[in-house]
C-alpha cells in the first residue's frame, strides 16, 4: 500500500516480536504489517533480535526421551497442516483480520452505537479488546481519552483528529496523554480497526452512561 | 557463533527438507532444543510446559523445513519465531495473528550468497547487542523474556538494527520492483 504516513512504534513492534502483546493488539499489529512494507521490514529486524536473544540464553536440560518423543510427534498422523495467512483475493481486509471476521467486510456483524457509528467487537482472549468501527463521513467518534494505549488502524476512508490526518493503512498510537476527537472525513464511511488495553474514558455524560452497555 | 557454523545449520535444514535426513535433524536438535527450552523457561514457562513446547517446536522445524528461506531470515531467527508462535498458540489455544504473506512472485532460486549475508548480519547483530551498555542490554532481554509490557519498553530502544536492515529492505525493494 502506498502513502502510509503513520507507523507502529518500536515498542509495539518489539513487544509483538517478543510475543508479549495481548491478542487484541496482535490482531492490529499483524493487520498493519500486512499493509505496510516499512513496518514489515522493522518487524523482521526485531525477530532477528529475538533470534539473537535465544542464541545467548544458554541451555536447559531436556527430558531423557526428548528426541524420541519429538520423532514420535513427527510421525504421528494427527498433525494438520496450518493454512498460511493469504488474503482471499476480494475485499479490503488483510488476511489476519479476515481470519477473525470469518470473511471480509460483508461478513461483519455491525451493531449501532449511536450517532450513526457502528461497531463489531472481535473475539479475543485477555483484557484488551479489539473492534471494527464504521463511521459515516463527517461524523465524530465521541470525545474520549484513554487510560491505557489505543491503536486505531484505518482500513477505508480517513479521519482527522487534533494531531493529524489518518488515511488507509495509517495507524494512530494513542496513550493516556491524548484527549482526541477523531472526525471521519467526508466521503466513504471510515472503517477502522481499534484496540484498547483499558476501557475508553468518555468526556460527555451520555456516552459514559452507555459505555457499559456497548463496551466501546 | 561463527558464520561457518550458521551455514551448517542452513545446510542441515536443506537436508531435512530435501532428504528427510534424520542425522542432520539430530544435529539441529542437539543445538537448538536446549536453547528453545531455556528461552521458554526464562520467559516464565514451567519446565513441563517448556519441554512439551520445545518438542512441538522441533517437530515443526521438521515439518516446515520447506518453508524456511535462508535468503530472508537466519536459522536462529526462524526457529525463534516458531518457538514464540508455538508457545502463544498453546496458551491461547488459537493461532497467533500473523501478517499475511507477501506475494513474493516468481521465486528466484534461494541464493546461497543471500543466506551467507543474512547469517553474517545476524552474527554482527549478536555481537552488537553483546556490546551494548549493560543497562540497555538488560532492558532488551527483559522485553524478550516478557518482563516488560509494550508500554514499559522505552520508545528509544537504542537497538543496533542497522546491522541487519539492509538485506530485508533490499528484498522488499526487489519485490516492489518485480511487481511494478
Short mmCIF file of N, CA and C in Angstrom, two decimals, chain A residues 9-12 14-23 25-27 30 33-34 37-38 40-55 57-63 66-67 69-71 73-76 79 81-85 87 94-96 99-100 125 149 197, chain B residues 6 22 25-26 29 32-39 41-42 51 54-56 58-60 62-64 66-67 76-77 79-81 84 86 88 92 94-102 122 125-126 129 140-141 143-146 148 150 153-155 157 159 161 164-165 168-169 172 176:
data_model
loop_
_atom_site.label_atom_id
_atom_site.label_comp_id
_atom_site.label_asym_id
_atom_site.label_seq_id
_atom_site.Cartn_x
_atom_site.Cartn_y
_atom_site.Cartn_z
N UNK A 9 5.08 1.96 16.62
CA UNK A 9 6.26 2.37 17.39
C UNK A 9 7.21 1.18 17.54
N UNK A 10 8.47 1.48 17.83
CA UNK A 10 9.44 0.42 18.11
C UNK A 10 8.97 -0.46 19.27
N UNK A 11 8.41 0.18 20.29
CA UNK A 11 7.99 -0.57 21.48
C UNK A 11 6.92 -1.61 21.12
N UNK A 12 5.97 -1.21 20.27
CA UNK A 12 4.91 -2.15 19.89
C UNK A 12 5.45 -3.26 19.00
N UNK A 14 8.50 -4.37 18.94
CA UNK A 14 9.36 -5.23 19.73
C UNK A 14 8.51 -6.18 20.58
N UNK A 15 7.44 -5.66 21.17
CA UNK A 15 6.57 -6.50 22.00
C UNK A 15 5.83 -7.53 21.15
N UNK A 16 5.46 -7.13 19.92
CA UNK A 16 4.81 -8.09 19.02
C UNK A 16 5.79 -9.21 18.67
N UNK A 17 7.02 -8.82 18.37
CA UNK A 17 8.04 -9.79 18.03
C UNK A 17 8.38 -10.70 19.22
N UNK A 18 8.41 -10.10 20.40
CA UNK A 18 8.70 -10.88 21.61
C UNK A 18 7.52 -11.80 21.95
N UNK A 19 6.35 -11.49 21.40
CA UNK A 19 5.17 -12.31 21.68
C UNK A 19 4.52 -11.98 23.01
N UNK A 20 4.65 -10.73 23.43
CA UNK A 20 4.12 -10.36 24.74
C UNK A 20 2.93 -9.41 24.68
N UNK A 21 2.45 -9.12 23.48
CA UNK A 21 1.27 -8.25 23.37
C UNK A 21 0.00 -9.05 23.66
N UNK A 22 -1.03 -8.36 24.16
CA UNK A 22 -2.33 -9.05 24.25
C UNK A 22 -2.84 -9.37 22.85
N UNK A 23 -3.68 -10.39 22.77
CA UNK A 23 -4.16 -10.86 21.46
C UNK A 23 -4.80 -9.73 20.65
N UNK A 25 -4.11 -6.64 20.50
CA UNK A 25 -3.08 -5.81 19.86
C UNK A 25 -2.37 -6.58 18.75
N UNK A 26 -2.18 -7.89 18.97
CA UNK A 26 -1.58 -8.72 17.92
C UNK A 26 -2.37 -8.60 16.61
N UNK A 27 -3.69 -8.58 16.74
CA UNK A 27 -4.54 -8.52 15.54
C UNK A 27 -4.27 -7.22 14.78
N UNK A 30 -0.59 -7.20 13.30
CA UNK A 30 -0.48 -8.10 12.14
C UNK A 30 -1.21 -7.52 10.93
N UNK A 33 0.96 -4.53 9.59
CA UNK A 33 2.17 -5.03 8.93
C UNK A 33 1.83 -5.65 7.57
N UNK A 34 0.65 -6.24 7.47
CA UNK A 34 0.21 -6.80 6.18
C UNK A 34 0.13 -5.71 5.11
N UNK A 37 5.03 -2.10 4.18
CA UNK A 37 6.36 -2.69 3.97
C UNK A 37 7.38 -2.19 4.98
N UNK A 38 7.28 -0.91 5.31
CA UNK A 38 8.22 -0.31 6.25
C UNK A 38 8.17 -1.05 7.60
N UNK A 40 6.90 -3.98 8.10
CA UNK A 40 7.25 -5.40 7.90
C UNK A 40 8.77 -5.57 7.99
N UNK A 41 9.51 -4.67 7.38
CA UNK A 41 10.98 -4.75 7.45
C UNK A 41 11.43 -4.59 8.90
N UNK A 42 10.82 -3.64 9.60
CA UNK A 42 11.21 -3.44 11.01
C UNK A 42 10.86 -4.66 11.85
N UNK A 43 9.71 -5.28 11.56
CA UNK A 43 9.32 -6.48 12.31
C UNK A 43 10.37 -7.59 12.13
N UNK A 44 10.85 -7.76 10.88
CA UNK A 44 11.88 -8.78 10.63
C UNK A 44 13.14 -8.46 11.45
N UNK A 45 13.44 -7.18 11.58
CA UNK A 45 14.62 -6.80 12.36
C UNK A 45 14.45 -7.18 13.83
N UNK A 46 13.26 -6.92 14.36
CA UNK A 46 13.02 -7.29 15.76
C UNK A 46 12.99 -8.81 15.95
N UNK A 47 12.51 -9.53 14.94
CA UNK A 47 12.56 -11.00 15.02
C UNK A 47 14.01 -11.48 15.08
N UNK A 48 14.88 -10.81 14.32
CA UNK A 48 16.29 -11.19 14.35
C UNK A 48 16.89 -10.94 15.73
N UNK A 49 16.43 -9.86 16.39
CA UNK A 49 16.88 -9.61 17.76
C UNK A 49 16.43 -10.76 18.67
N UNK A 50 15.20 -11.21 18.47
CA UNK A 50 14.69 -12.34 19.25
C UNK A 50 15.53 -13.59 19.04
N UNK A 51 15.91 -13.83 17.77
CA UNK A 51 16.76 -14.98 17.48
C UNK A 51 18.09 -14.87 18.21
N UNK A 52 18.61 -13.66 18.24
CA UNK A 52 19.87 -13.41 18.94
C UNK A 52 19.74 -13.68 20.45
N UNK A 53 18.60 -13.24 21.01
CA UNK A 53 18.35 -13.47 22.44
C UNK A 53 18.31 -14.98 22.73
N UNK A 54 17.67 -15.71 21.84
CA UNK A 54 17.54 -17.15 22.05
C UNK A 54 18.90 -17.84 21.96
N UNK A 55 19.75 -17.34 21.04
CA UNK A 55 21.08 -17.94 20.90
C UNK A 55 21.90 -17.78 22.18
N UNK A 57 20.81 -17.35 25.38
CA UNK A 57 20.13 -17.55 26.65
C UNK A 57 20.74 -18.70 27.45
N UNK A 58 21.57 -19.49 26.81
CA UNK A 58 22.12 -20.66 27.49
C UNK A 58 21.30 -21.89 27.12
N UNK A 59 21.51 -22.98 27.86
CA UNK A 59 20.80 -24.21 27.52
C UNK A 59 20.07 -24.75 28.75
N UNK A 60 18.97 -25.45 28.50
CA UNK A 60 18.26 -26.14 29.58
C UNK A 60 18.35 -27.64 29.32
N UNK A 61 18.32 -28.40 30.39
CA UNK A 61 18.41 -29.86 30.22
C UNK A 61 17.09 -30.39 29.68
N UNK A 62 17.18 -31.24 28.68
CA UNK A 62 15.98 -31.83 28.10
C UNK A 62 15.62 -33.12 28.83
N UNK A 63 14.37 -33.54 28.70
CA UNK A 63 13.99 -34.87 29.19
C UNK A 63 14.83 -35.94 28.46
N UNK A 66 13.51 -36.86 25.05
CA UNK A 66 13.06 -35.69 24.30
C UNK A 66 13.12 -35.90 22.78
N UNK A 67 14.26 -36.41 22.32
CA UNK A 67 14.43 -36.58 20.87
C UNK A 67 13.46 -37.64 20.33
N UNK A 69 10.65 -38.58 21.63
CA UNK A 69 9.28 -38.06 21.70
C UNK A 69 9.01 -37.12 20.52
N UNK A 70 10.02 -36.34 20.15
CA UNK A 70 9.85 -35.42 19.02
C UNK A 70 9.69 -36.20 17.72
N UNK A 71 10.51 -37.26 17.55
CA UNK A 71 10.38 -38.07 16.33
C UNK A 71 9.01 -38.74 16.28
N UNK A 73 6.28 -37.46 17.54
CA UNK A 73 5.36 -36.38 17.15
C UNK A 73 5.37 -36.20 15.63
N UNK A 74 6.58 -36.25 15.08
CA UNK A 74 6.73 -36.02 13.64
C UNK A 74 6.00 -37.09 12.84
N UNK A 75 6.05 -38.33 13.33
CA UNK A 75 5.42 -39.41 12.55
C UNK A 75 3.95 -39.62 12.90
N UNK A 76 3.49 -38.95 13.98
CA UNK A 76 2.07 -39.11 14.32
C UNK A 76 1.22 -38.45 13.24
N UNK A 79 -1.67 -34.36 12.76
CA UNK A 79 -0.98 -33.09 12.69
C UNK A 79 -1.46 -32.40 11.42
N UNK A 81 -1.83 -29.64 8.65
CA UNK A 81 -1.03 -28.57 8.05
C UNK A 81 -1.77 -27.25 8.26
N UNK A 82 -1.07 -26.28 8.88
CA UNK A 82 -1.72 -24.98 9.10
C UNK A 82 -1.84 -24.23 7.78
N UNK A 83 -2.99 -23.61 7.59
CA UNK A 83 -3.09 -22.78 6.38
C UNK A 83 -2.20 -21.55 6.53
N UNK A 84 -1.61 -21.12 5.44
CA UNK A 84 -0.79 -19.91 5.51
C UNK A 84 -1.69 -18.70 5.37
N UNK A 85 -1.32 -17.62 6.06
CA UNK A 85 -2.17 -16.43 6.00
C UNK A 85 -2.08 -15.73 4.65
N UNK A 87 -4.44 -13.61 1.85
CA UNK A 87 -5.71 -12.91 1.75
C UNK A 87 -6.55 -13.49 0.61
N UNK A 94 -6.99 -7.33 5.28
CA UNK A 94 -5.84 -8.23 5.19
C UNK A 94 -6.14 -9.57 5.86
N UNK A 95 -5.35 -10.59 5.52
CA UNK A 95 -5.62 -11.96 5.96
C UNK A 95 -5.83 -12.12 7.47
N UNK A 96 -4.97 -11.52 8.33
CA UNK A 96 -5.19 -11.77 9.76
C UNK A 96 -6.56 -11.26 10.25
N UNK A 99 -9.28 -13.61 9.11
CA UNK A 99 -9.34 -14.78 10.00
C UNK A 99 -10.28 -14.54 11.17
N UNK A 100 -10.25 -13.32 11.70
CA UNK A 100 -11.07 -13.03 12.89
C UNK A 100 -12.52 -12.76 12.53
N UNK A 125 -8.87 -13.30 23.49
CA UNK A 125 -8.65 -13.61 24.89
C UNK A 125 -7.95 -12.43 25.56
N UNK A 149 -3.34 2.23 26.32
CA UNK A 149 -2.94 2.51 24.95
C UNK A 149 -4.10 2.18 24.02
N UNK A 197 -6.23 -1.37 25.62
CA UNK A 197 -5.93 -2.27 26.73
C UNK A 197 -6.55 -1.78 28.03
N UNK B 6 26.82 -21.30 11.37
CA UNK B 6 25.48 -20.88 10.96
C UNK B 6 25.12 -21.47 9.59
N UNK B 22 17.56 -37.65 8.96
CA UNK B 22 17.40 -37.68 10.42
C UNK B 22 18.67 -37.29 11.17
N UNK B 25 18.87 -33.64 11.20
CA UNK B 25 17.87 -33.14 12.15
C UNK B 25 18.35 -33.33 13.60
N UNK B 26 19.00 -34.46 13.86
CA UNK B 26 19.51 -34.72 15.21
C UNK B 26 20.54 -33.66 15.61
N UNK B 29 18.69 -30.57 16.39
CA UNK B 29 18.00 -30.80 17.66
C UNK B 29 18.95 -30.58 18.83
N UNK B 32 19.66 -26.72 19.05
CA UNK B 32 18.59 -25.76 19.30
C UNK B 32 17.60 -26.16 20.40
N UNK B 33 17.29 -27.44 20.53
CA UNK B 33 16.26 -27.82 21.52
C UNK B 33 16.60 -27.32 22.94
N UNK B 34 17.85 -27.49 23.41
CA UNK B 34 18.13 -26.99 24.77
C UNK B 34 18.04 -25.46 24.88
N UNK B 35 18.25 -24.76 23.76
CA UNK B 35 18.16 -23.29 23.77
C UNK B 35 16.70 -22.85 23.73
N UNK B 36 15.91 -23.53 22.92
CA UNK B 36 14.48 -23.20 22.88
C UNK B 36 13.88 -23.41 24.27
N UNK B 37 14.22 -24.54 24.89
CA UNK B 37 13.66 -24.83 26.22
C UNK B 37 14.13 -23.80 27.24
N UNK B 38 15.41 -23.43 27.18
CA UNK B 38 15.93 -22.43 28.11
C UNK B 38 15.23 -21.09 27.92
N UNK B 39 15.00 -20.74 26.65
CA UNK B 39 14.34 -19.47 26.36
C UNK B 39 12.91 -19.48 26.92
N UNK B 41 11.74 -21.28 29.41
CA UNK B 41 11.75 -21.26 30.88
C UNK B 41 12.11 -19.88 31.40
N UNK B 42 13.05 -19.25 30.73
CA UNK B 42 13.45 -17.90 31.12
C UNK B 42 12.26 -16.93 30.95
N UNK B 51 9.21 -28.18 28.03
CA UNK B 51 9.61 -29.42 27.37
C UNK B 51 8.63 -29.78 26.26
N UNK B 54 8.91 -27.31 23.44
CA UNK B 54 10.16 -27.50 22.69
C UNK B 54 10.03 -28.66 21.71
N UNK B 55 9.43 -29.76 22.17
CA UNK B 55 9.25 -30.91 21.26
C UNK B 55 8.39 -30.52 20.07
N UNK B 56 7.34 -29.75 20.33
CA UNK B 56 6.46 -29.34 19.22
C UNK B 56 7.19 -28.38 18.28
N UNK B 58 10.44 -28.34 17.69
CA UNK B 58 11.39 -29.10 16.89
C UNK B 58 10.67 -29.92 15.82
N UNK B 59 9.51 -30.47 16.17
CA UNK B 59 8.72 -31.21 15.18
C UNK B 59 8.26 -30.27 14.06
N UNK B 60 7.94 -29.03 14.44
CA UNK B 60 7.52 -28.05 13.44
C UNK B 60 8.66 -27.72 12.47
N UNK B 62 10.93 -29.73 11.49
CA UNK B 62 10.97 -30.85 10.53
C UNK B 62 9.88 -30.67 9.47
N UNK B 63 8.68 -30.42 9.94
CA UNK B 63 7.53 -30.37 9.03
C UNK B 63 7.52 -29.14 8.15
N UNK B 64 8.08 -28.05 8.66
CA UNK B 64 8.04 -26.80 7.89
C UNK B 64 9.37 -26.45 7.23
N UNK B 66 10.39 -26.96 4.48
CA UNK B 66 10.21 -26.44 3.11
C UNK B 66 9.86 -24.96 3.10
N UNK B 67 9.45 -24.43 4.25
CA UNK B 67 9.09 -23.02 4.29
C UNK B 67 10.24 -22.12 4.72
N UNK B 76 18.47 -19.12 13.20
CA UNK B 76 18.09 -18.88 14.59
C UNK B 76 16.86 -17.96 14.68
N UNK B 77 16.77 -16.99 13.75
CA UNK B 77 15.60 -16.12 13.74
C UNK B 77 14.34 -16.94 13.44
N UNK B 79 13.81 -20.13 13.88
CA UNK B 79 13.45 -21.02 14.99
C UNK B 79 12.86 -20.21 16.16
N UNK B 80 13.40 -19.03 16.38
CA UNK B 80 12.82 -18.17 17.42
C UNK B 80 11.34 -17.89 17.13
N UNK B 81 11.02 -17.55 15.86
CA UNK B 81 9.62 -17.20 15.56
C UNK B 81 8.71 -18.43 15.71
N UNK B 84 8.21 -18.85 19.53
CA UNK B 84 7.30 -17.82 20.04
C UNK B 84 5.86 -18.15 19.65
N UNK B 86 4.50 -21.03 18.70
CA UNK B 86 4.01 -22.28 19.29
C UNK B 86 3.59 -22.04 20.73
N UNK B 88 2.59 -19.23 22.16
CA UNK B 88 1.35 -18.45 22.20
C UNK B 88 0.16 -19.31 21.81
N UNK B 92 -3.04 -19.73 24.13
CA UNK B 92 -4.34 -19.19 23.71
C UNK B 92 -5.24 -20.25 23.09
N UNK B 94 -5.19 -20.96 20.14
CA UNK B 94 -5.59 -20.33 18.88
C UNK B 94 -4.35 -19.82 18.18
N UNK B 95 -4.39 -19.83 16.86
CA UNK B 95 -3.23 -19.40 16.11
C UNK B 95 -2.98 -17.89 16.28
N UNK B 96 -1.73 -17.54 16.53
CA UNK B 96 -1.38 -16.13 16.69
C UNK B 96 -1.61 -15.38 15.38
N UNK B 97 -2.21 -14.19 15.46
CA UNK B 97 -2.37 -13.41 14.24
C UNK B 97 -1.01 -13.03 13.63
N UNK B 98 -0.79 -13.48 12.41
CA UNK B 98 0.47 -13.20 11.70
C UNK B 98 0.17 -12.36 10.48
N UNK B 99 1.10 -11.50 10.07
CA UNK B 99 0.87 -10.73 8.83
C UNK B 99 0.69 -11.68 7.65
N UNK B 100 -0.08 -11.23 6.67
CA UNK B 100 -0.26 -12.10 5.51
C UNK B 100 1.04 -12.19 4.73
N UNK B 101 1.20 -13.31 4.03
CA UNK B 101 2.40 -13.50 3.23
C UNK B 101 2.43 -12.49 2.10
N UNK B 102 3.63 -12.04 1.79
CA UNK B 102 3.77 -11.20 0.60
C UNK B 102 3.76 -12.09 -0.62
N UNK B 122 23.38 -11.53 11.00
CA UNK B 122 22.86 -12.00 12.29
C UNK B 122 23.99 -12.11 13.29
N UNK B 125 24.80 -8.65 14.36
CA UNK B 125 23.78 -8.14 15.27
C UNK B 125 24.02 -8.68 16.68
N UNK B 126 24.27 -9.98 16.78
CA UNK B 126 24.51 -10.60 18.08
C UNK B 126 25.68 -9.94 18.80
N UNK B 129 24.71 -6.42 19.95
CA UNK B 129 23.86 -6.44 21.15
C UNK B 129 24.71 -6.74 22.38
N UNK B 140 16.50 -4.88 26.86
CA UNK B 140 16.07 -5.66 25.69
C UNK B 140 15.78 -7.10 26.11
N UNK B 141 16.65 -7.67 26.94
CA UNK B 141 16.41 -9.04 27.43
C UNK B 141 15.07 -9.12 28.14
N UNK B 143 12.50 -7.29 27.78
CA UNK B 143 11.40 -7.17 26.81
C UNK B 143 11.12 -8.53 26.16
N UNK B 144 12.19 -9.23 25.77
CA UNK B 144 12.00 -10.51 25.07
C UNK B 144 11.66 -11.66 26.01
N UNK B 145 11.99 -11.53 27.29
CA UNK B 145 11.61 -12.57 28.24
C UNK B 145 10.25 -12.27 28.87
N UNK B 146 9.57 -11.27 28.35
CA UNK B 146 8.21 -11.00 28.80
C UNK B 146 8.11 -10.32 30.15
N UNK B 148 8.62 -7.06 30.49
CA UNK B 148 8.19 -5.68 30.26
C UNK B 148 6.98 -5.70 29.32
N UNK B 150 4.46 -3.67 26.57
CA UNK B 150 4.81 -2.76 25.48
C UNK B 150 4.92 -1.32 25.97
N UNK B 153 8.32 -0.69 27.60
CA UNK B 153 9.51 -0.66 26.74
C UNK B 153 9.72 0.78 26.30
N UNK B 154 10.86 1.31 26.56
CA UNK B 154 11.12 2.70 26.22
C UNK B 154 11.02 2.87 24.71
N UNK B 155 10.53 3.99 24.28
CA UNK B 155 10.41 4.26 22.84
C UNK B 155 11.75 4.15 22.15
N UNK B 157 14.67 2.35 21.86
CA UNK B 157 15.25 1.09 22.30
C UNK B 157 16.76 1.09 22.11
N UNK B 159 18.45 -0.02 19.81
CA UNK B 159 18.97 -1.28 19.25
C UNK B 159 19.84 -1.01 18.02
N UNK B 161 20.04 -1.86 15.06
CA UNK B 161 19.36 -2.58 13.97
C UNK B 161 19.99 -2.32 12.62
N UNK B 164 21.33 -5.24 10.41
CA UNK B 164 20.56 -6.24 9.65
C UNK B 164 19.59 -5.63 8.67
N UNK B 165 19.43 -4.33 8.77
CA UNK B 165 18.42 -3.65 7.98
C UNK B 165 18.52 -3.94 6.49
N UNK B 168 16.88 -7.17 4.44
CA UNK B 168 15.43 -7.30 4.44
C UNK B 168 14.81 -6.21 3.58
N UNK B 169 15.35 -5.01 3.73
CA UNK B 169 14.82 -3.91 2.93
C UNK B 169 15.09 -4.12 1.45
N UNK B 172 12.62 -6.51 0.01
CA UNK B 172 11.31 -5.87 -0.20
C UNK B 172 11.34 -4.96 -1.41
N UNK B 176 9.00 -5.11 -4.77
CA UNK B 176 8.24 -3.98 -5.31
C UNK B 176 8.58 -3.79 -6.78
#
